[in-house]
Amino acid sequence: MAFVIATGILVVLVILAISLTKGKTAKRKLIVWGSYIMVGFNPFLTFLISIPVGAAVGDGFAAVGMMMLLLPAFFVIGLITLLAGIFATSKVEHA
């Protein structure tokens, strides 16, 4: 049941992020996706990956170790995406 809830939350967050970035600039898309990766997707995706790994190995410490590796990794990916959006330059042509 926990996997269904986590998957449902991820699907809702993806739909929300897509709807927020539809028709926006690339800078805005990077900012929205970076923040969603760090705050929204990170804990749920880490849970969905690490718990089955722990179950397959048969050790709860493997799941915790996988969470300790994936949480910072996904956070850094989101932070890089967010910073790329913040520091992106928008090219505006003057008429």
N, CA, C and O atoms as a Tinker XYZ file with bonds, in Angstrom:
   380  protein
     1  N      0.820000   -1.192000    0.000000    73     2
     2  CA     0.000000    0.000000    0.000000    64     1     3
     3  C      0.868000    1.262000    0.000000    63     2     4     5
     4  O      0.509000    2.266000   -0.615000    81     3
     5  N      1.998000    1.207000    0.684000    73     3     6
     6  CA     2.883000    2.368000    0.730000    64     5     7
     7  C      3.454000    2.674000   -0.654000    63     6     8     9
     8  O      3.669000    3.836000   -0.998000    81     7
     9  N      3.698000    1.630000   -1.445000    73     7    10
    10  CA     4.224000    1.858000   -2.787000    64     9    11
    11  C      3.180000    2.517000   -3.688000    63    10    12    13
    12  O      3.519000    3.347000   -4.531000    81    11
    13  N      1.937000    2.154000   -3.511000    73    11    14
    14  CA     0.858000    2.753000   -4.302000    64    13    15
    15  C      0.714000    4.234000   -3.956000    63    14    16    17
    16  O      0.537000    5.068000   -4.844000    81    15
    17  N      0.789000    4.554000   -2.681000    73    15    18
    18  CA     0.674000    5.956000   -2.252000    64    17    19
    19  C      1.858000    6.764000   -2.764000    63    18    20    21
    20  O      1.673000    7.864000   -3.283000    81    19
    21  N      3.067000    6.236000   -2.627000    73    19    22
    22  CA     4.261000    6.959000   -3.094000    64    21    23
    23  C      4.229000    7.141000   -4.606000    63    22    24    25
    24  O      4.590000    8.205000   -5.108000    81    23
    25  N      3.806000    6.123000   -5.328000    73    23    26
    26  CA     3.706000    6.234000   -6.783000    64    25    27
    27  C      2.632000    7.240000   -7.170000    63    26    28    29
    28  O      2.823000    8.015000   -8.107000    81    27
    29  N      1.514000    7.239000   -6.468000    73    27    30
    30  CA     0.446000    8.199000   -6.746000    64    29    31
    31  C      0.893000    9.629000   -6.502000    63    30    32    33
    32  O      0.577000   10.523000   -7.288000    81    31
    33  N      1.617000    9.849000   -5.431000    73    31    34
    34  CA     2.125000   11.193000   -5.143000    64    33    35
    35  C      3.111000   11.627000   -6.218000    63    34    36    37
    36  O      3.088000   12.779000   -6.651000    81    35
    37  N      3.975000   10.718000   -6.652000    73    35    38
    38  CA     4.925000   11.057000   -7.715000    64    37    39
    39  C      4.213000   11.420000   -9.009000    63    38    40    41
    40  O      4.602000   12.375000   -9.681000    81    39
    41  N      3.175000   10.670000   -9.366000    73    39    42
    42  CA     2.426000   10.952000  -10.586000    64    41    43
    43  C      1.745000   12.312000  -10.495000    63    42    44    45
    44  O      1.762000   13.080000  -11.456000    81    43
    45  N      1.146000   12.614000   -9.344000    73    43    46
    46  CA     0.490000   13.912000   -9.158000    64    45    47
    47  C      1.514000   15.044000   -9.242000    63    46    48    49
    48  O      1.234000   16.079000   -9.847000    81    47
    49  N      2.684000   14.866000   -8.650000    73    47    50
    50  CA     3.720000   15.892000   -8.704000    64    49    51
    51  C      4.248000   16.104000  -10.115000    63    50    52    53
    52  O      4.521000   17.238000  -10.508000    81    51
    53  N      4.396000   15.033000  -10.878000    73    51    54
    54  CA     4.846000   15.166000  -12.266000    64    53    55
    55  C      3.810000   15.923000  -13.087000    63    54    56    57
    56  O      4.162000   16.803000  -13.872000    81    55
    57  N      2.540000   15.587000  -12.911000    73    55    58
    58  CA     1.474000   16.286000  -13.633000    64    57    59
    59  C      1.446000   17.755000  -13.241000    63    58    60    61
    60  O      1.275000   18.621000  -14.100000    81    59
    61  N      1.609000   18.044000  -11.971000    73    59    62
    62  CA     1.625000   19.429000  -11.504000    64    61    63
    63  C      2.819000   20.194000  -12.055000    63    62    64    65
    64  O      2.676000   21.343000  -12.473000    81    63
    65  N      3.986000   19.578000  -12.061000    73    63    66
    66  CA     5.181000   20.245000  -12.589000    64    65    67
    67  C      5.047000   20.488000  -14.091000    63    66    68    69
    68  O      5.456000   21.538000  -14.586000    81    67
    69  N      4.486000   19.542000  -14.807000    73    67    70
    70  CA     4.290000   19.724000  -16.247000    64    69    71
    71  C      3.303000   20.848000  -16.512000    63    70    72    73
    72  O      3.505000   21.661000  -17.413000    81    71
    73  N      2.236000   20.891000  -15.727000    73    71    74
    74  CA     1.246000   21.950000  -15.939000    64    73    75
    75  C      1.795000   23.326000  -15.565000    63    74    76    77
    76  O      1.411000   24.324000  -16.174000    81    75
    77  N      2.682000   23.395000  -14.580000    73    75    78
    78  CA     3.274000   24.673000  -14.207000    64    77    79
    79  C      4.287000   25.178000  -15.226000    63    78    80    81
    80  O      4.517000   26.384000  -15.318000    81    79
    81  N      4.894000   24.283000  -15.990000    73    79    82
    82  CA     5.935000   24.694000  -16.931000    64    81    83
    83  C      5.461000   24.735000  -18.373000    63    82    84    85
    84  O      6.243000   25.068000  -19.264000    81    83
    85  N      4.220000   24.410000  -18.623000    73    83    86
    86  CA     3.726000   24.391000  -19.995000    64    85    87
    87  C      3.678000   25.814000  -20.553000    63    86    88    89
    88  O      3.011000   26.687000  -19.996000    81    87
    89  N      4.383000   26.033000  -21.645000    73    87    90
    90  CA     4.401000   27.331000  -22.293000    64    89    91
    91  C      5.275000   28.376000  -21.614000    63    90    92    93
    92  O      5.182000   29.557000  -21.948000    81    91
    93  N      6.108000   27.980000  -20.686000    73    91    94
    94  CA     6.983000   28.921000  -19.978000    64    93    95
    95  C      8.368000   28.923000  -20.609000    63    94    96    97
    96  O      8.669000   28.111000  -21.484000    81    95
    97  N      9.198000   29.838000  -20.155000    73    95    98
    98  CA    10.563000   29.917000  -20.665000    64    97    99
    99  C     11.408000   28.773000  -20.109000    63    98   100   101
   100  O     11.043000   28.115000  -19.135000    81    99
   101  N     12.543000   28.562000  -20.758000    73    99   102
   102  CA    13.440000   27.496000  -20.306000    64   101   103
   103  C     13.965000   27.782000  -18.912000    63   102   104   105
   104  O     14.165000   26.861000  -18.120000    81   103
   105  N     14.189000   29.056000  -18.607000    73   103   106
   106  CA    14.668000   29.433000  -17.280000    64   105   107
   107  C     13.646000   29.058000  -16.211000    63   106   108   109
   108  O     14.003000   28.499000  -15.174000    81   107
   109  N     12.390000   29.361000  -16.461000    73   107   110
   110  CA    11.323000   29.037000  -15.516000    64   109   111
   111  C     11.173000   27.528000  -15.356000    63   110   112   113
   112  O     10.942000   27.035000  -14.252000    81   111
   113  N     11.306000   26.794000  -16.466000    73   111   114
   114  CA    11.191000   25.332000  -16.403000    64   113   115
   115  C     12.283000   24.729000  -15.532000    63   114   116   117
   116  O     12.019000   23.831000  -14.732000    81   115
   117  N     13.510000   25.221000  -15.684000    73   115   118
   118  CA    14.609000   24.696000  -14.881000    64   117   119
   119  C     14.404000   24.995000  -13.398000    63   118   120   121
   120  O     14.694000   24.151000  -12.550000    81   119
   121  N     13.914000   26.175000  -13.085000    73   119   122
   122  CA    13.682000   26.528000  -11.682000    64   121   123
   123  C     12.594000   25.652000  -11.080000    63   122   124   125
   124  O     12.753000   25.142000   -9.971000    81   123
   125  N     11.500000   25.472000  -11.793000    73   123   126
   126  CA    10.398000   24.652000  -11.270000    64   125   127
   127  C     10.827000   23.200000  -11.130000    63   126   128   129
   128  O     10.585000   22.585000  -10.091000    81   127
   129  N     11.459000   22.643000  -12.155000    73   127   130
   130  CA    11.858000   21.246000  -12.082000    64   129   131
   131  C     12.938000   21.005000  -11.033000    63   130   132   133
   132  O     12.935000   19.966000  -10.373000    81   131
   133  N     13.853000   21.945000  -10.874000    73   131   134
   134  CA    14.882000   21.795000   -9.850000    64   133   135
   135  C     14.296000   21.766000   -8.456000    63   134   136   137
   136  O     14.689000   20.942000   -7.630000    81   135
   137  N     13.358000   22.660000   -8.189000    73   135   138
   138  CA    12.738000   22.673000   -6.866000    64   137   139
   139  C     11.860000   21.450000   -6.646000    63   138   140   141
   140  O     11.807000   20.921000   -5.536000    81   139
   141  N     11.176000   20.997000   -7.678000    73   139   142
   142  CA    10.358000   19.797000   -7.526000    64   141   143
   143  C     11.214000   18.558000   -7.317000    63   142   144   145
   144  O     10.836000   17.669000   -6.554000    81   143
   145  N     12.349000   18.486000   -7.976000    73   143   146
   146  CA    13.235000   17.332000   -7.779000    64   145   147
   147  C     13.752000   17.307000   -6.342000    63   146   148   149
   148  O     13.770000   16.255000   -5.704000    81   147
   149  N     14.170000   18.464000   -5.837000    73   147   150
   150  CA    14.740000   18.508000   -4.486000    64   149   151
   151  C     13.701000   18.235000   -3.411000    63   150   152   153
   152  O     13.964000   17.478000   -2.477000    81   151
   153  N     12.537000   18.834000   -3.528000    73   151   154
   154  CA    11.560000   18.781000   -2.445000    64   153   155
   155  C     10.528000   17.670000   -2.644000    63   154   156   157
   156  O     10.186000   16.966000   -1.693000    81   155
   157  N     10.041000   17.510000   -3.846000    73   155   158
   158  CA     8.939000   16.597000   -4.075000    64   157   159
   159  C      9.341000   15.191000   -4.455000    63   158   160   161
   160  O      8.949000   14.221000   -3.807000    81   159
   161  N     10.127000   15.088000   -5.513000    73   159   162
   162  CA    10.438000   13.768000   -6.046000    64   161   163
   163  C     11.440000   13.000000   -5.215000    63   162   164   165
   164  O     11.364000   11.775000   -5.118000    81   163
   165  N     12.370000   13.704000   -4.622000    73   163   166
   166  CA    13.491000   13.083000   -3.927000    64   165   167
   167  C     13.065000   12.054000   -2.874000    63   166   168   169
   168  O     13.497000   10.906000   -2.971000    81   167
   169  N     12.259000   12.390000   -1.891000    73   167   170
   170  CA    11.963000   11.386000   -0.856000    64   169   171
   171  C     11.142000   10.209000   -1.377000    63   170   172   173
   172  O     11.366000    9.068000   -0.971000    81   171
   173  N     10.207000   10.475000   -2.260000    73   171   174
   174  CA     9.346000    9.393000   -2.735000    64   173   175
   175  C     10.077000    8.464000   -3.692000    63   174   176   177
   176  O      9.910000    7.246000   -3.632000    81   175
   177  N     10.882000    9.037000   -4.571000    73   175   178
   178  CA    11.640000    8.206000   -5.503000    64   177   179
   179  C     12.708000    7.403000   -4.772000    63   178   180   181
   180  O     12.960000    6.248000   -5.118000    81   179
   181  N     13.331000    7.994000   -3.778000    73   179   182
   182  CA    14.315000    7.276000   -2.975000    64   181   183
   183  C     13.664000    6.109000   -2.246000    63   182   184   185
   184  O     14.238000    5.022000   -2.178000    81   183
   185  N     12.477000    6.326000   -1.705000    73   183   186
   186  CA    11.746000    5.263000   -1.028000    64   185   187
   187  C     11.415000    4.135000   -1.997000    63   186   188   189
   188  O     11.593000    2.959000   -1.680000    81   187
   189  N     10.928000    4.506000   -3.191000    73   187   190
   190  CA    10.525000    3.491000   -4.163000    64   189   191
   191  C     11.705000    2.691000   -4.697000    63   190   192   193
   192  O     11.523000    1.565000   -5.159000    81   191
   193  N     12.897000    3.245000   -4.644000    73   191   194
   194  CA    14.075000    2.515000   -5.116000    64   193   195
   195  C     14.721000    1.702000   -3.999000    63   194   196   197
   196  O     15.092000    0.548000   -4.213000    81   195
   197  N     14.859000    2.285000   -2.815000    73   195   198
   198  CA    15.668000    1.648000   -1.775000    64   197   199
   199  C     14.940000    0.522000   -1.030000    63   198   200   201
   200  O     15.583000   -0.448000   -0.629000    81   199
   201  N     13.656000    0.618000   -0.840000    73   199   202
   202  CA    12.941000   -0.448000   -0.119000    64   201   203
   203  C     12.962000   -1.770000   -0.886000    63   202   204   205
   204  O     13.232000   -2.803000   -0.275000    81   203
   205  N     12.692000   -1.790000   -2.195000    73   203   206
   206  CA    12.837000   -3.071000   -2.902000    64   205   207
   207  C     14.266000   -3.606000   -2.917000    63   206   208   209
   208  O     14.468000   -4.821000   -2.917000    81   207
   209  N     15.257000   -2.721000   -2.931000    73   207   210
   210  CA    16.644000   -3.184000   -2.868000    64   209   211
   211  C     16.903000   -3.860000   -1.526000    63   210   212   213
   212  O     17.533000   -4.917000   -1.470000    81   211
   213  N     16.416000   -3.248000   -0.446000    73   211   214
   214  CA    16.575000   -3.858000    0.876000    64   213   215
   215  C     15.841000   -5.180000    0.989000    63   214   216   217
   216  O     16.331000   -6.111000    1.628000    81   215
   217  N     14.668000   -5.270000    0.372000    73   215   218
   218  CA    13.915000   -6.526000    0.403000    64   217   219
   219  C     14.607000   -7.605000   -0.427000    63   218   220   221
   220  O     14.603000   -8.779000   -0.054000    81   219
   221  N     15.198000   -7.209000   -1.545000    73   219   222
   222  CA    15.884000   -8.185000   -2.390000    64   221   223
   223  C     17.138000   -8.721000   -1.713000    63   222   224   225
   224  O     17.456000   -9.905000   -1.825000    81   223
   225  N     17.844000   -7.845000   -1.014000    73   223   226
   226  CA    19.051000   -8.262000   -0.313000    64   225   227
   227  C     18.694000   -9.013000    0.968000    63   226   228   229
   228  O     19.427000   -9.899000    1.407000    81   227
   229  N     17.561000   -8.645000    1.559000    73   227   230
   230  CA    17.140000   -9.291000    2.790000    64   229   231
   231  C     17.677000   -8.624000    4.033000    63   230   232   233
   232  O     17.724000   -9.232000    5.102000    81   231
   233  N     18.081000   -7.380000    3.899000    73   231   234
   234  CA    18.677000   -6.674000    5.018000    64   233   235
   235  C     18.156000   -5.242000    5.030000    63   234   236   237
   236  O     18.211000   -4.546000    4.017000    81   235
   237  N     17.652000   -4.810000    6.176000    73   235   238
   238  CA    17.153000   -3.452000    6.304000    64   237   239
   239  C     18.236000   -2.410000    6.225000    63   238   240   241
   240  O     17.989000   -1.278000    5.811000    81   239
   241  N     19.453000   -2.791000    6.626000    73   239   242
   242  CA    20.561000   -1.849000    6.552000    64   241   243
   243  C     20.922000   -1.522000    5.104000    63   242   244   245
   244  O     21.428000   -0.436000    4.820000    81   243
   245  N     20.665000   -2.456000    4.192000    73   243   246
   246  CA    20.913000   -2.178000    2.775000    64   245   247
   247  C     19.956000   -1.101000    2.280000    63   246   248   249
   248  O     20.338000   -0.233000    1.494000    81   247
   249  N     18.706000   -1.161000    2.744000    73   247   250
   250  CA    17.733000   -0.143000    2.350000    64   249   251
   251  C     18.113000    1.222000    2.915000    63   250   252   253
   252  O     18.024000    2.233000    2.219000    81   251
   253  N     18.528000    1.251000    4.159000    73   251   254
   254  CA    18.941000    2.513000    4.778000    64   253   255
   255  C     20.192000    3.050000    4.103000    63   254   256   257
   256  O     20.299000    4.254000    3.872000    81   255
   257  N     21.127000    2.188000    3.786000    73   255   258
   258  CA    22.336000    2.616000    3.084000    64   257   259
   259  C     22.026000    3.165000    1.707000    63   258   260   261
   260  O     22.620000    4.153000    1.274000    81   259
   261  N     21.098000    2.525000    1.026000    73   259   262
   262  CA    20.693000    3.017000   -0.292000    64   261   263
   263  C     20.012000    4.377000   -0.176000    63   262   264   265
   264  O     20.218000    5.250000   -1.019000    81   263
   265  N     19.197000    4.560000    0.871000    73   263   266
   266  CA    18.565000    5.859000    1.087000    64   265   267
   267  C     19.611000    6.933000    1.371000    63   266   268   269
   268  O     19.499000    8.065000    0.900000    81   267
   269  N     20.637000    6.562000    2.154000    73   267   270
   270  CA    21.683000    7.529000    2.478000    64   269   271
   271  C     22.488000    7.925000    1.251000    63   270   272   273
   272  O     23.057000    9.016000    1.213000    81   271
   273  N     22.545000    7.063000    0.253000    73   271   274
   274  CA    23.248000    7.401000   -0.982000    64   273   275
   275  C     22.363000    8.169000   -1.953000    63   274   276   277
   276  O     22.825000    9.102000   -2.610000    81   275
   277  N     21.098000    7.786000   -2.046000    73   275   278
   278  CA    20.224000    8.379000   -3.049000    64   277   279
   279  C     19.687000    9.750000   -2.661000    63   278   280   281
   280  O     19.544000   10.617000   -3.523000    81   279
   281  N     19.387000    9.964000   -1.386000    73   279   282
   282  CA    18.848000   11.263000   -0.978000    64   281   283
   283  C     19.784000   12.421000   -1.330000    63   282   284   285
   284  O     19.335000   13.381000   -1.956000    81   283
   285  N     21.055000   12.372000   -0.957000    73   283   286
   286  CA    21.931000   13.483000   -1.352000    64   285   287
   287  C     22.169000   13.548000   -2.860000    63   286   288   289
   288  O     22.322000   14.636000   -3.416000    81   287
   289  N     22.202000   12.395000   -3.520000    73   287   290
   290  CA    22.459000   12.387000   -4.961000    64   289   291
   291  C     21.328000   13.089000   -5.704000    63   290   292   293
   292  O     21.583000   13.938000   -6.559000    81   291
   293  N     20.079000   12.743000   -5.384000    73   291   294
   294  CA    18.947000   13.396000   -6.045000    64   293   295
   295  C     18.840000   14.860000   -5.645000    63   294   296   297
   296  O     18.424000   15.695000   -6.448000    81   295
   297  N     19.212000   15.177000   -4.410000    73   295   298
   298  CA    19.178000   16.568000   -3.974000    64   297   299
   299  C     20.179000   17.402000   -4.768000    63   298   300   301
   300  O     19.875000   18.527000   -5.166000    81   299
   301  N     21.365000   16.856000   -4.996000    73   299   302
   302  CA    22.377000   17.577000   -5.765000    64   301   303
   303  C     21.931000   17.743000   -7.218000    63   302   304   305
   304  O     22.164000   18.790000   -7.822000    81   303
   305  N     21.300000   16.728000   -7.776000    73   303   306
   306  CA    20.775000   16.837000   -9.140000    64   305   307
   307  C     19.736000   17.950000   -9.216000    63   306   308   309
   308  O     19.752000   18.755000  -10.148000    81   307
   309  N     18.842000   17.998000   -8.249000    73   307   310
   310  CA    17.848000   19.062000   -8.219000    64   309   311
   311  C     18.471000   20.428000   -7.991000    63   310   312   313
   312  O     18.037000   21.416000   -8.584000    81   311
   313  N     19.482000   20.491000   -7.140000    73   311   314
   314  CA    20.153000   21.764000   -6.869000    64   313   315
   315  C     20.873000   22.283000   -8.110000    63   314   316   317
   316  O     20.842000   23.483000   -8.386000    81   315
   317  N     21.514000   21.401000   -8.855000    73   315   318
   318  CA    22.181000   21.806000  -10.086000    64   317   319
   319  C     21.158000   22.304000  -11.104000    63   318   320   321
   320  O     21.395000   23.300000  -11.788000    81   319
   321  N     20.038000   21.623000  -11.204000    73   319   322
   322  CA    18.982000   22.056000  -12.117000    64   321   323
   323  C     18.430000   23.419000  -11.706000    63   322   324   325
   324  O     18.225000   24.291000  -12.550000    81   323
   325  N     18.193000   23.599000  -10.421000    73   323   326
   326  CA    17.689000   24.876000   -9.917000    64   325   327
   327  C     18.682000   26.002000  -10.165000    63   326   328   329
   328  O     18.295000   27.076000  -10.626000    81   327
   329  N     19.946000   25.775000   -9.868000    73   327   330
   330  CA    20.957000   26.802000  -10.076000    64   329   331
   331  C     21.155000   27.107000  -11.559000    63   330   332   333
   332  O     21.432000   28.249000  -11.927000    81   331
   333  N     21.015000   26.098000  -12.403000    73   331   334
   334  CA    21.095000   26.345000  -13.849000    64   333   335
   335  C     19.959000   27.252000  -14.294000    63   334   336   337
   336  O     20.140000   28.091000  -15.176000    81   335
   337  N     18.792000   27.088000  -13.689000    73   335   338
   338  CA    17.672000   27.956000  -14.019000    64   337   339
   339  C     17.843000   29.356000  -13.467000    63   338   340   341
   340  O     17.469000   30.331000  -14.118000    81   339
   341  N     18.400000   29.467000  -12.282000    73   339   342
   342  CA    18.572000   30.787000  -11.676000    64   341   343
   343  C     19.617000   31.596000  -12.437000    63   342   344   345
   344  O     19.421000   32.786000  -12.683000    81   343
   345  N     20.714000   30.967000  -12.807000    73   343   346
   346  CA    21.804000   31.688000  -13.447000    64   345   347
   347  C     21.751000   31.637000  -14.970000    63   346   348   349
   348  O     22.683000   32.101000  -15.627000    81   347
   349  N     20.699000   31.091000  -15.541000    73   347   350
   350  CA    20.573000   31.059000  -16.995000    64   349   351
   351  C     20.317000   32.465000  -17.519000    63   350   352   353
   352  O     19.599000   33.255000  -16.905000    81   351
   353  N     20.903000   32.750000  -18.635000    73   351   354
   354  CA    20.675000   34.051000  -19.252000    64   353   355
   355  C     19.638000   33.896000  -20.350000    63   354   356   357
   356  O     19.699000   32.975000  -21.165000    81   355
   357  N     18.702000   34.802000  -20.351000    73   355   358
   358  CA    17.678000   34.764000  -21.392000    64   357   359
   359  C     18.104000   35.704000  -22.509000    63   358   360   361
   360  O     18.395000   36.877000  -22.278000    81   359
   361  N     18.136000   35.174000  -23.710000    73   359   362
   362  CA    18.548000   35.959000  -24.868000    64   361   363
   363  C     17.326000   36.677000  -25.432000    63   362   364   365
   364  O     16.372000   36.050000  -25.893000    81   363
   365  N     17.377000   37.978000  -25.384000    73   363   366
   366  CA    16.278000   38.800000  -25.889000    64   365   367
   367  C     16.806000   39.590000  -27.063000    63   366   368   369
   368  O     17.807000   40.298000  -26.956000    81   367
   369  N     16.120000   39.461000  -28.188000    73   367   370
   370  CA    16.525000   40.213000  -29.365000    64   369   371
   371  C     15.841000   41.573000  -29.341000    63   370   372   373
   372  O     14.633000   41.664000  -29.121000    81   371
   373  N     16.609000   42.615000  -29.566000    73   371   374
   374  CA    16.060000   43.953000  -29.619000    64   373   375
   375  C     15.694000   44.280000  -31.058000    63   374   376   377
   376  O     16.466000   44.029000  -31.983000    81   375
   377  N     14.528000   44.833000  -31.227000    73   375   378
   378  CA    14.056000   45.156000  -32.576000    64   377   379
   379  C     14.535000   46.517000  -33.041000    63   378   380
   380  O     14.221000   46.933000  -34.156000    81   379
